[in-house]
Coordinates of C-alpha atoms (C1' of nucleotides) in Angstrom, one line a residue:
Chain A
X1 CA 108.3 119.2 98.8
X2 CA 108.2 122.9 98.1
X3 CA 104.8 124.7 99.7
X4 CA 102.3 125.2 96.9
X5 CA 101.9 128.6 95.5
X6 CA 97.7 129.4 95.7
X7 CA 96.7 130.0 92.0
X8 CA 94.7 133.0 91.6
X9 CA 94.0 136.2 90.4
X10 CA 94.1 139.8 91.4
X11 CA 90.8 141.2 91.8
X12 CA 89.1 142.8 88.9
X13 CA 91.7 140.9 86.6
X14 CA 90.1 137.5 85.3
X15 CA 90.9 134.3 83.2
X16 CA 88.9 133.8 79.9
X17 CA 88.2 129.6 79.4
X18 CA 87.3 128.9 75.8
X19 CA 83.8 129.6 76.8
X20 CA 84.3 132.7 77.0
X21 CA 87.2 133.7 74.9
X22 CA 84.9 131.9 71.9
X23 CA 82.4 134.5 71.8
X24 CA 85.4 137.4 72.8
X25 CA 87.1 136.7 68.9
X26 CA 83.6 136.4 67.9
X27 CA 83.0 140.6 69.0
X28 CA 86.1 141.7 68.0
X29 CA 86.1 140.1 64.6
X30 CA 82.2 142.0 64.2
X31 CA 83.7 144.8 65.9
X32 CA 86.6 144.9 63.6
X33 CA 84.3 144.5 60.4
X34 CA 81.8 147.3 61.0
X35 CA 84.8 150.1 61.6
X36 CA 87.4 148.9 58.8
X37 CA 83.4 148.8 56.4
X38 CA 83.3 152.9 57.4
X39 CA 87.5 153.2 56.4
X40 CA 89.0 152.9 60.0
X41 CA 92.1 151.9 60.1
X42 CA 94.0 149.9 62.8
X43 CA 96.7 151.1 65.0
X44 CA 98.3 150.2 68.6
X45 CA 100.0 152.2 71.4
X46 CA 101.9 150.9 74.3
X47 CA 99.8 149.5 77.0
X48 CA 102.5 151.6 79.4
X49 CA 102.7 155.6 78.6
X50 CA 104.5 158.5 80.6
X51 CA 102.8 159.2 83.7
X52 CA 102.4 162.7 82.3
X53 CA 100.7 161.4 79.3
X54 CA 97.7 160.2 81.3
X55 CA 97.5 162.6 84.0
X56 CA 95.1 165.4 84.1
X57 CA 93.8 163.9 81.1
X58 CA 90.3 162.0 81.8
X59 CA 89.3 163.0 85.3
X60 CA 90.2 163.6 88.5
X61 CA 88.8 160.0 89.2
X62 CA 90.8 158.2 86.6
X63 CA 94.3 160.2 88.1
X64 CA 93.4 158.2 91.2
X65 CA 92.4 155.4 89.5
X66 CA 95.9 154.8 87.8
X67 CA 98.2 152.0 87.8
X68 CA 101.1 154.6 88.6
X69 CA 104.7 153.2 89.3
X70 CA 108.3 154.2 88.8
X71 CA 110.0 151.6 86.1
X72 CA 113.7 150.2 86.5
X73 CA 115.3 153.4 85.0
X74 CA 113.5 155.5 87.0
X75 CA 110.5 156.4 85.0
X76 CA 107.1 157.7 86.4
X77 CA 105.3 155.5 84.0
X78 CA 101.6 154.1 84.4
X79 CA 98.8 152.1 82.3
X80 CA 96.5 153.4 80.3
X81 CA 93.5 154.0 81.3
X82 CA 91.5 154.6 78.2
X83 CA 92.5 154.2 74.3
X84 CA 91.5 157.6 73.3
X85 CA 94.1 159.7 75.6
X86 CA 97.1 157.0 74.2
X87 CA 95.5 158.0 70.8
X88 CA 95.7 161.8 71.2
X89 CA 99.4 161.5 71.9
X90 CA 99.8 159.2 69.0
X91 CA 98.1 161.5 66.6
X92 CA 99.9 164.4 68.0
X93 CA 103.2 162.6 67.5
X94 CA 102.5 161.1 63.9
X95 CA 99.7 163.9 62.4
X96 CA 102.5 165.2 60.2
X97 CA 102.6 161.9 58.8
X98 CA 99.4 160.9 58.8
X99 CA 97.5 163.3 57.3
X100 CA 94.0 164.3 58.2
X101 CA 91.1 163.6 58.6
X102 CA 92.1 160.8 60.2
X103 CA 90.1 157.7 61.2
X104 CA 91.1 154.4 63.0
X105 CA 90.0 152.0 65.5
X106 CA 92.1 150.5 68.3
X107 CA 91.5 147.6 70.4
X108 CA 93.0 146.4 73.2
X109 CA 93.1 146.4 76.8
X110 CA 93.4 149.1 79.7
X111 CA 93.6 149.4 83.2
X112 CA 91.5 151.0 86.2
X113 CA 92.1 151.1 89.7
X114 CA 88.4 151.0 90.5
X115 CA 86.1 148.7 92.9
X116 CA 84.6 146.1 90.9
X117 CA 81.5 145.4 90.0
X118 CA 79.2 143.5 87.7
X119 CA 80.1 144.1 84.6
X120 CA 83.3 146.4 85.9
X121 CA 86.4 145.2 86.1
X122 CA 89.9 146.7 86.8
X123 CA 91.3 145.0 83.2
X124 CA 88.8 145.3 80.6
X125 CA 88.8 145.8 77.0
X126 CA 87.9 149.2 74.6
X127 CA 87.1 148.3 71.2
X128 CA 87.5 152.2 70.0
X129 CA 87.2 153.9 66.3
X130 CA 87.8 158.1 66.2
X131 CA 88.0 160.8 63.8
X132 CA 90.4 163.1 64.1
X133 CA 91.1 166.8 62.1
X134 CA 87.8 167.6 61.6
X135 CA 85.2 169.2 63.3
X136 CA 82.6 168.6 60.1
X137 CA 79.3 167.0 61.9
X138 CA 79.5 165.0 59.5
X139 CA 81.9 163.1 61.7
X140 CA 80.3 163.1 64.6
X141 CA 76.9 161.6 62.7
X142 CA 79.0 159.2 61.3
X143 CA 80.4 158.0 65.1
X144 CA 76.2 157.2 65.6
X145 CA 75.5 155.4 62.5
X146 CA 78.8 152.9 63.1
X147 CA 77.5 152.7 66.9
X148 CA 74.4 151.3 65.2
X149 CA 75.8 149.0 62.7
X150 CA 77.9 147.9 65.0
X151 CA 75.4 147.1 67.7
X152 CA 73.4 145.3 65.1
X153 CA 76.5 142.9 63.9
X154 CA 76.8 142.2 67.5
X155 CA 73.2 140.7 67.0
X156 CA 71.6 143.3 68.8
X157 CA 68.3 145.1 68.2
X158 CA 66.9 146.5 71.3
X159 CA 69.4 149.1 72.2
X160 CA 68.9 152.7 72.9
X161 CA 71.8 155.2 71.6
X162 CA 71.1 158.3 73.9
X163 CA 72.8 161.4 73.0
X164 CA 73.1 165.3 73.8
X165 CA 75.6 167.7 73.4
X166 CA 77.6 170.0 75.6
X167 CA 77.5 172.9 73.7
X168 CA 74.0 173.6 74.8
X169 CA 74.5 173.2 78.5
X170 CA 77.9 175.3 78.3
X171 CA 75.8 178.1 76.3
X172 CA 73.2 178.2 78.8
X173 CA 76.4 177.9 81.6
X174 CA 78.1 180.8 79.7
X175 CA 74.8 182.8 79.4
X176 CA 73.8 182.5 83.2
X177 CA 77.8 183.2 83.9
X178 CA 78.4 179.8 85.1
X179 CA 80.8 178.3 83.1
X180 CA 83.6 178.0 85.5
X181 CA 81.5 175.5 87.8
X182 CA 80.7 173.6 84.8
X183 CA 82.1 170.5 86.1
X184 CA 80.0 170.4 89.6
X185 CA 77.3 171.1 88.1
X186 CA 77.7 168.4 85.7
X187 CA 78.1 166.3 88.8
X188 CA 75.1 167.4 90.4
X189 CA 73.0 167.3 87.1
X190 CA 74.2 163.7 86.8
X191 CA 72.1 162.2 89.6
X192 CA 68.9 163.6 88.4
X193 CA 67.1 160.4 87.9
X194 CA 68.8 158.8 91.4
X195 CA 68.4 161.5 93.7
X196 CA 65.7 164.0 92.6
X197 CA 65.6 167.5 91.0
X198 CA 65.1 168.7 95.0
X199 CA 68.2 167.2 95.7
X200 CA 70.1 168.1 93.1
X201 CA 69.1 171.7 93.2
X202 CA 70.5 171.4 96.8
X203 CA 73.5 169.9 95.8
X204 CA 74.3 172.8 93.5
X205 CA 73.4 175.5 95.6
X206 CA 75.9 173.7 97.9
X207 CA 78.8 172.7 96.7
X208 CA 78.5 174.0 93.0
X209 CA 77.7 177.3 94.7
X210 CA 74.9 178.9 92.1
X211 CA 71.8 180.8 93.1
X212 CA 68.8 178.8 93.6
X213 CA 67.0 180.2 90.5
X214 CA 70.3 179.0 88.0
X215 CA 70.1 176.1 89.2
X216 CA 66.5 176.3 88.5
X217 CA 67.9 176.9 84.6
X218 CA 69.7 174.6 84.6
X219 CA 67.7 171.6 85.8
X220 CA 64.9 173.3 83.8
X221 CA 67.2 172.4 80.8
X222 CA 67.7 168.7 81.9
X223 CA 64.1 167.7 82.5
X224 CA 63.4 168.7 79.0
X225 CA 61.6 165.5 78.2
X226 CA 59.7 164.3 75.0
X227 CA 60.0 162.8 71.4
X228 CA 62.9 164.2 69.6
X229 CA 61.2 166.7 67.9
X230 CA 59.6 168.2 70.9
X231 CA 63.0 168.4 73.0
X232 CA 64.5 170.1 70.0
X233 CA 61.6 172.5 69.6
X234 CA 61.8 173.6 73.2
X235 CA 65.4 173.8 73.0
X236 CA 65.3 176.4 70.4
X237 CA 62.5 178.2 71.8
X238 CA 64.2 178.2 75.2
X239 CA 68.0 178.1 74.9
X240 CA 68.3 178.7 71.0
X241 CA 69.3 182.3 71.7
X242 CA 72.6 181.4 72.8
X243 CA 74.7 181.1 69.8
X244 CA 76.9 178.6 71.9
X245 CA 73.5 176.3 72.4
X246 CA 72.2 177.3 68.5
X247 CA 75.1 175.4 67.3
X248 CA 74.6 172.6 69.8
X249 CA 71.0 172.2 69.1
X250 CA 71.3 172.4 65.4
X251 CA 73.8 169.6 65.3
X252 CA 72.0 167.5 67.3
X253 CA 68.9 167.9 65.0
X254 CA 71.0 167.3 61.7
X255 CA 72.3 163.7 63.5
X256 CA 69.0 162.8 63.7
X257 CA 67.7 163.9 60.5
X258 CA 70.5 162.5 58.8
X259 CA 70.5 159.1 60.6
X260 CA 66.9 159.0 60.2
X261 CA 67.7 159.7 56.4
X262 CA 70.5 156.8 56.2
X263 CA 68.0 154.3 57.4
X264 CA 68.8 154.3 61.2
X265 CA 65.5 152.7 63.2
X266 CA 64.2 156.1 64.8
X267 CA 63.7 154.4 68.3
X268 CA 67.2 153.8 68.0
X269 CA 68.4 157.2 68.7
X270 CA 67.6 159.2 71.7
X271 CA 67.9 162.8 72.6
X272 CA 68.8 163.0 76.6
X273 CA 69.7 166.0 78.0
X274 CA 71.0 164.4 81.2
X275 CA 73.9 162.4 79.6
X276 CA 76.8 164.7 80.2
X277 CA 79.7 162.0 80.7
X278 CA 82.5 162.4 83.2
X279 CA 85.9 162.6 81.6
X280 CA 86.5 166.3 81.2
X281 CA 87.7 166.1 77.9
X282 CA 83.9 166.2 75.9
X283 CA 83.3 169.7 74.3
X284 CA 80.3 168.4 71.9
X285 CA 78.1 165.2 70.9
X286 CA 78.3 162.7 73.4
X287 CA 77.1 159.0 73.1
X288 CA 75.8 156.4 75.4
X289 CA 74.2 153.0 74.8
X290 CA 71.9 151.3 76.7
X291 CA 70.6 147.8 76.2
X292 CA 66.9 148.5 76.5
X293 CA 66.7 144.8 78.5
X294 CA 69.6 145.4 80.9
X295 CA 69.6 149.3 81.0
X296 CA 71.3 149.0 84.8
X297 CA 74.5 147.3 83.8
X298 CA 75.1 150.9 82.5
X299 CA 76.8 152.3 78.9
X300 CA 78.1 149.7 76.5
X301 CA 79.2 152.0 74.0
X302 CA 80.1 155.3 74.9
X303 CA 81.9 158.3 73.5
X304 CA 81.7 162.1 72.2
X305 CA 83.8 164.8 70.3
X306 CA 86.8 166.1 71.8
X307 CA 87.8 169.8 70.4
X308 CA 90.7 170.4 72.5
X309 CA 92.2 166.6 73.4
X310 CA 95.0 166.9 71.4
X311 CA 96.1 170.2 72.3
X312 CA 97.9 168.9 75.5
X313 CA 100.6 167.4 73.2
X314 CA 100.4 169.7 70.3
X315 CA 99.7 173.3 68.7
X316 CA 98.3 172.1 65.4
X317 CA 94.1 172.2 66.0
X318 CA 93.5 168.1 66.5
X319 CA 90.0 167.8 66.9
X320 CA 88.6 164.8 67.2
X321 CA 84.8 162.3 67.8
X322 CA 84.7 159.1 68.3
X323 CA 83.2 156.1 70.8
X324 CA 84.3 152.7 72.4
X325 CA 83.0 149.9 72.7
X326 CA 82.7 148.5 76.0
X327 CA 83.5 144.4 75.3
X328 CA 83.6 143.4 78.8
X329 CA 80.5 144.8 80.2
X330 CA 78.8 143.7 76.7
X331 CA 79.9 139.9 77.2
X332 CA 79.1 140.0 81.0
X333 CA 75.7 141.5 80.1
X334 CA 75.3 138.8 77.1
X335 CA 76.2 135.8 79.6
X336 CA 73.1 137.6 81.9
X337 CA 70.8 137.4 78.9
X338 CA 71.8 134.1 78.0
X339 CA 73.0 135.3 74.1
X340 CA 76.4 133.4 74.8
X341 CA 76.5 130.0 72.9
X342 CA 77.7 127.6 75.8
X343 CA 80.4 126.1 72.9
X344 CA 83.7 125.4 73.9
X345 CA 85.4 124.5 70.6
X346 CA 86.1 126.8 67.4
X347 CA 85.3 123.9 64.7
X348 CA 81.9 122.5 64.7
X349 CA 82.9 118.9 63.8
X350 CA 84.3 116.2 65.4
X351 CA 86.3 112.9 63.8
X352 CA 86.1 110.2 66.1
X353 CA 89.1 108.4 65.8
X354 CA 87.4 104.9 65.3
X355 CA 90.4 102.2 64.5
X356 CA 93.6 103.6 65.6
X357 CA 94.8 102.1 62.3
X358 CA 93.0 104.5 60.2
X359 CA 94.5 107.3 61.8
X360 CA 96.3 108.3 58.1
X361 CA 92.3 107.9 56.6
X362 CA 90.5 110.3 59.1
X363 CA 93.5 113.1 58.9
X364 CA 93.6 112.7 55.1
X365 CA 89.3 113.7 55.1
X366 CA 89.7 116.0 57.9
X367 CA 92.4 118.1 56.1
X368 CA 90.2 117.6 52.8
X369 CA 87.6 119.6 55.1
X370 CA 89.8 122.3 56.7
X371 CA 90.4 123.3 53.3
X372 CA 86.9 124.0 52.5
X373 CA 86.7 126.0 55.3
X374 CA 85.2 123.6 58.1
X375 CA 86.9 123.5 61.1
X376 CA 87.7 119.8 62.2
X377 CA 89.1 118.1 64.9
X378 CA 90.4 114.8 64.8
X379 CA 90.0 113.3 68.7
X380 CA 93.4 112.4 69.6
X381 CA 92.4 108.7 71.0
X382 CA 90.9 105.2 70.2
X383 CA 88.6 105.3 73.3
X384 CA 85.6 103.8 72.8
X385 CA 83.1 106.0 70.5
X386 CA 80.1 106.7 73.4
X387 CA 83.0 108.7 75.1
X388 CA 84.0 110.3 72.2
X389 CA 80.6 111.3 71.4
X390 CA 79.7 112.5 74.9
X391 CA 83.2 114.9 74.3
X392 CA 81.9 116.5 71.8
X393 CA 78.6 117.0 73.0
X394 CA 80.2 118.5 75.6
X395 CA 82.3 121.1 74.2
X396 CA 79.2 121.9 71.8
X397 CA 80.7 120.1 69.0
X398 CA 77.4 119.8 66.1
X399 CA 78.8 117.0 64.3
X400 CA 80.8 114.0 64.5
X401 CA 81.9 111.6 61.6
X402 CA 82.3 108.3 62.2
X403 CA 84.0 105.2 60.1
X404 CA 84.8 101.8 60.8
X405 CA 85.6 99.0 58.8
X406 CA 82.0 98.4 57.5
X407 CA 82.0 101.8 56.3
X408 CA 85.9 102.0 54.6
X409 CA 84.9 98.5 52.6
X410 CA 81.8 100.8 51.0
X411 CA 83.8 103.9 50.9
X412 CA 81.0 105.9 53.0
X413 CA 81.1 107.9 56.1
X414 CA 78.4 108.2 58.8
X415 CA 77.2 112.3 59.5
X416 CA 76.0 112.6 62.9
X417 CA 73.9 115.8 63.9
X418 CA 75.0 115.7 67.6
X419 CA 71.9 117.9 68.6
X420 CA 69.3 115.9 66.6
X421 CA 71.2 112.1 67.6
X422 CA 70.6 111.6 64.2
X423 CA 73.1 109.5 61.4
X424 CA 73.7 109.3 58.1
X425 CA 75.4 107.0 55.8
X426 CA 77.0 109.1 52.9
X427 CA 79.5 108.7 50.1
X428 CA 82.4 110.3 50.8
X429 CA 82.2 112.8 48.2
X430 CA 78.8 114.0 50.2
X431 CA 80.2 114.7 53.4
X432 CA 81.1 118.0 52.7
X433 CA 77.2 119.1 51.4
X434 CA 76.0 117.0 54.7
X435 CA 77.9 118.9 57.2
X436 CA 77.1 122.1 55.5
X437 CA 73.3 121.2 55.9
X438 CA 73.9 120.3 59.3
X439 CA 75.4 123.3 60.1
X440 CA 73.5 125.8 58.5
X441 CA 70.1 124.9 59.8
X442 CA 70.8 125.3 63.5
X443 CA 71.6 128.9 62.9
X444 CA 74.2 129.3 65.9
X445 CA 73.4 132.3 68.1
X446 CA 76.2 134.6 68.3
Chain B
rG1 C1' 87.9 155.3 98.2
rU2 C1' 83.1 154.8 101.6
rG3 C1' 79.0 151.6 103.4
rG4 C1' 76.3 146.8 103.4
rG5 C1' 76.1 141.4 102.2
rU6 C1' 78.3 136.7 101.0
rG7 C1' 82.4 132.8 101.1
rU8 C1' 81.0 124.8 103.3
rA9 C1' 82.8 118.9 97.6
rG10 C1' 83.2 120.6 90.2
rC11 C1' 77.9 123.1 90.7
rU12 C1' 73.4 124.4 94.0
rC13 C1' 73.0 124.4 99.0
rA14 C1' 72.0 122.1 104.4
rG15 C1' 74.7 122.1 108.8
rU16 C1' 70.2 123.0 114.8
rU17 C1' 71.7 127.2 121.5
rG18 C1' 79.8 126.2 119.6
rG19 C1' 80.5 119.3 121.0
rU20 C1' 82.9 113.7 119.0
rU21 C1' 84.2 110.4 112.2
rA22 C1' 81.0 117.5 107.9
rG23 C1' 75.9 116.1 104.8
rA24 C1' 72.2 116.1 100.4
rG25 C1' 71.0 116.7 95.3
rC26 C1' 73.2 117.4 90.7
rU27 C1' 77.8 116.7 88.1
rC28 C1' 81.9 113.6 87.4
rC29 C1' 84.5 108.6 87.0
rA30 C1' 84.1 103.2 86.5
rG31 C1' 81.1 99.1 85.3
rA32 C1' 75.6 95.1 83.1
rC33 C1' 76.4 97.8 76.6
rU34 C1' 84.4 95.6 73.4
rG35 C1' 80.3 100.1 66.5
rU36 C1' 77.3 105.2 69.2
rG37 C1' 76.6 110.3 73.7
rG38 C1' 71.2 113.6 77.3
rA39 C1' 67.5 107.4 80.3
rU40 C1' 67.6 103.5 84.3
rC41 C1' 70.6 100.5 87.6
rU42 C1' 75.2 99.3 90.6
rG43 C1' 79.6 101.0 92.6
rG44 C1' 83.2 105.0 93.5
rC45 C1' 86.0 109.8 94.0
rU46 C1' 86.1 114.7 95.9
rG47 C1' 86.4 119.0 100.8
rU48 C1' 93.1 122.1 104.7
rC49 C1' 84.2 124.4 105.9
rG50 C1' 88.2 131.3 101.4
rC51 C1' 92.9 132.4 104.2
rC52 C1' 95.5 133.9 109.0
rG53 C1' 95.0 134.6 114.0
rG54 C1' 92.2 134.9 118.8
rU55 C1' 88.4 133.2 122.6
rU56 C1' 87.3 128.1 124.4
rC57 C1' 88.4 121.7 127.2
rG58 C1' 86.4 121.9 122.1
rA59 C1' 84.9 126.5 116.4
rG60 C1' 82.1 125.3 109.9
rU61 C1' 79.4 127.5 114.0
rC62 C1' 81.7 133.3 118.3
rC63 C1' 85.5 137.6 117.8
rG64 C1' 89.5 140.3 114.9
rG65 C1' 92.2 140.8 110.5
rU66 C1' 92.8 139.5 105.4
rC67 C1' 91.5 138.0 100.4
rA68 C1' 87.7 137.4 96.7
rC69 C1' 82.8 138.0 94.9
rC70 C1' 77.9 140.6 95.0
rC71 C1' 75.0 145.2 96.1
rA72 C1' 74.8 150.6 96.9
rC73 C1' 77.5 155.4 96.7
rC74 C1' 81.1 157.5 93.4
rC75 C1' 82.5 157.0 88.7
rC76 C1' 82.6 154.6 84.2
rA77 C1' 83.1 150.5 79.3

RNA sequence: GUGGGUGUAGCUCAGUUGGUUAGAGCUCCAGACUGUGGAUCUGGCUGUCGCCGGUUCGAGUCCGGUCACCCACCCCA
């Protein structure tokens, strides 16, 4: 007997059970509908790049948080920790190609060397869409609207898109001469609502090293607090002098105006002048979303515009906006609110296999079925039908058919809504309209 | 990466100042029902007490290390 190997997983990395990999396809597919609706298109990268790709890149803290390591030919190579870096080097590689503007989403997994967490892993997936080749606001409005959409196909309607834009930090930054501690200040502005404006003021003074009364500007500029129409109005009266800010502020109010215009619930979309975003690589609109009923498990859908991404790998002017959607942290926050159906099977009907010598009968209607589009699944023994009916209560099965001999000699089959325990007796060319009825009336959550 | 907490059957947990064969509830499995699943009844299974080592006559219980999870910081999806 050779010793047992101890089955498990590295941390942060997990196993998805049909539970959980059920309502996974179920995002992506609503995920993948709302971008290709707005004319994204789909590409891949490699999951492993160049070390030099990555590095420098996000952040300081993604660098360390890289899966770095030198490959069999000697490569420094590492994982990616984000789709839109993998993306940049794409475009810069294929923009002659492609053409611009460009748009397209990307889905798939990445990697980061972080401590875990609920609702943070070290694999998780980015469901992302961008823009490149433009920097028309126009994009960056669109990147809110399809945020929104795409929140709302995920059956979502209390969520919270909070955005601000760099430009009118930098301008004030720029205008108080600042603009090279940009970054710790950032930092220090981040922790406004954990730590207290006292405390961040000190932390600035300190270690971003401004006088006490620019820090005073600048916090001034984060507590700006109020509907949307009163931040922007104090904005322009207070910052709107800076053409850097102007420009900031004046996209910020078209977003709104225009999403407002396109039909965009106004409580939707937020004007916070605290979400800054750590990767470096933001130079505009950034995005956040919050779900207003589990606000702590942090951003599910984050993002921004990127002048200068792009410029790492090419001369041409790649400019680019776009957001990701976080699917991890969404499904661990839908399994906290209880939105995930507890289903462990992808057809919603189940053929007991009655009289082993039917077998040929039950596949002929369940094929008849499958090509109307109803998932069917023929159980795979004669045990005795209680059993076969507790399996597909279990696995959240919402019908079951059922023929014996009694029913063969009449030519019927017996419907059984599995949450109701209720049967019917129907011809066989009414099974289809029965299940359908079945189905449709107990409107499965998402 | 830093600090704190937790880790006992499939699940939720109990386990007294270290002491002999480690428990409960639920679940599960099998049967009174060989054409019907959430109820009742009867019977049954399950644990290297996360892992490794140390102290001790003796450790689930104490100590060290390690792994995983949770929380906070940091950062982020």
């Amino acid at each position: 007997m050779t010793k047992l190997i101890e089955p498990r997983t590295l941390k942060g990395f997990r196993d998805y059970p049909p539970e959980l990999m059920i309502p996974r396809e179920r995002l992506l597919e609503s995920a993948r509908r709302v971008y290709r609706s707005y004319g994204y298109a789909p590409i891949d990268t490699p999951a492993l790049e160049y070390a030099e790709i990555l590095l420098g890149k996000g952040s300081e803290e993604t660098d360390k948080q890289l899966y770095r390591f030198t490959d069999h030919g000697g490569r420094d190579v590492a994982l990616r920790f984000d789709l839109t870096v993998p993306f940049a080097r794409f475009a810069a590689e294929h923009v002659a190609r492609l053409g611009t503007p460009f748009k397209r989403y990307h889905m798939g997994p990445v990697w980061r060397g972080e401590n875990t967490q609920r609702g943070r892993f070290r694999e998780f997936w980015q469901c992302d869409f961008d823009t490149i080749g433009t920097t028309s606001n126009a994009a960056d409005i669109e990147v809110a609207l399809v945020i929104n959409d795409l929140m709302e196909a995920l059956g979502f309607e209390r969520f919270t898109i909070r955005i601000n834009n760099r430009m009118v930090l930098n301008g004030l930054l720029a205008e108080l001469g600042l603009a090279d501690r940009s970054k710790a200040l950032l930092i220090a502005l981040d922790k406004l609502p954990k730590i207290g404006r006292a405390a961040v003021a000190t932390e600035m003074t300190q270690k971003a090293g401004v006088r006490p009364e620019q820090a005073e500007r600048v916090l001034a500029l984060a507590e700006t607090a109020g509907s949307n129409a009163e931040v922007l109005e104090r904005l322009r009266r207070d910052f709107g002098g800076n053409d850097t800010a102007a420009v900031g502020i004046a996209r910020l109010a078209e977003l709104l105006a225009v999403a407002d215009k396109a039909g965009v619930p106004p409580q939707r979309l937020r004007l916070d002048l605290s979400i800054c975003r750590g990767l470096d690589y933001y130079t505009g609109t950034v995005y956040e979303t919050f779900l207003d009923d589990l606000p702590n498990i942090g951003s599910v859908c984050s993002g921004g515009r990127y002048d200068n991404l792009a410029g790492l790998y090419t001369r041409q002017a790649l400019p680019g906006v776009g957001a990701s959607l976080g699917l991890d942290r969404l499904l661990a926050a839908m399994e906290e609110l209880q939105l995930l159906p507890k289903t462990a099977t992808p057809a919603p009907v189940l053929l007991v296999q009655f009289e082993a010598t039917r077998l040929g009968e039950y596949q002929r209607l369940a094929r008849t079925l499958r090509a109307e589009g109803i998932g069917v699944e023929v159980f795979p023994e004669a045990k005795k039908i209680g059993s076969q009916l507790q399996y597909a209560e279990r696995r959240g099965f919402r019908v079951a058919l059922i023929a014996g001999s009694e029913e063969f000699q009449q030519g019927t089959w017996k419907v059984k809504d599995l949450a109701r325990r209720e049967e019917h007796t129907v011809p066989e060319a009414g099974v289809t309209a029965a299940i359908r009825a079945i189905l449709q009336e107990g409107t499965a959550p998402r």
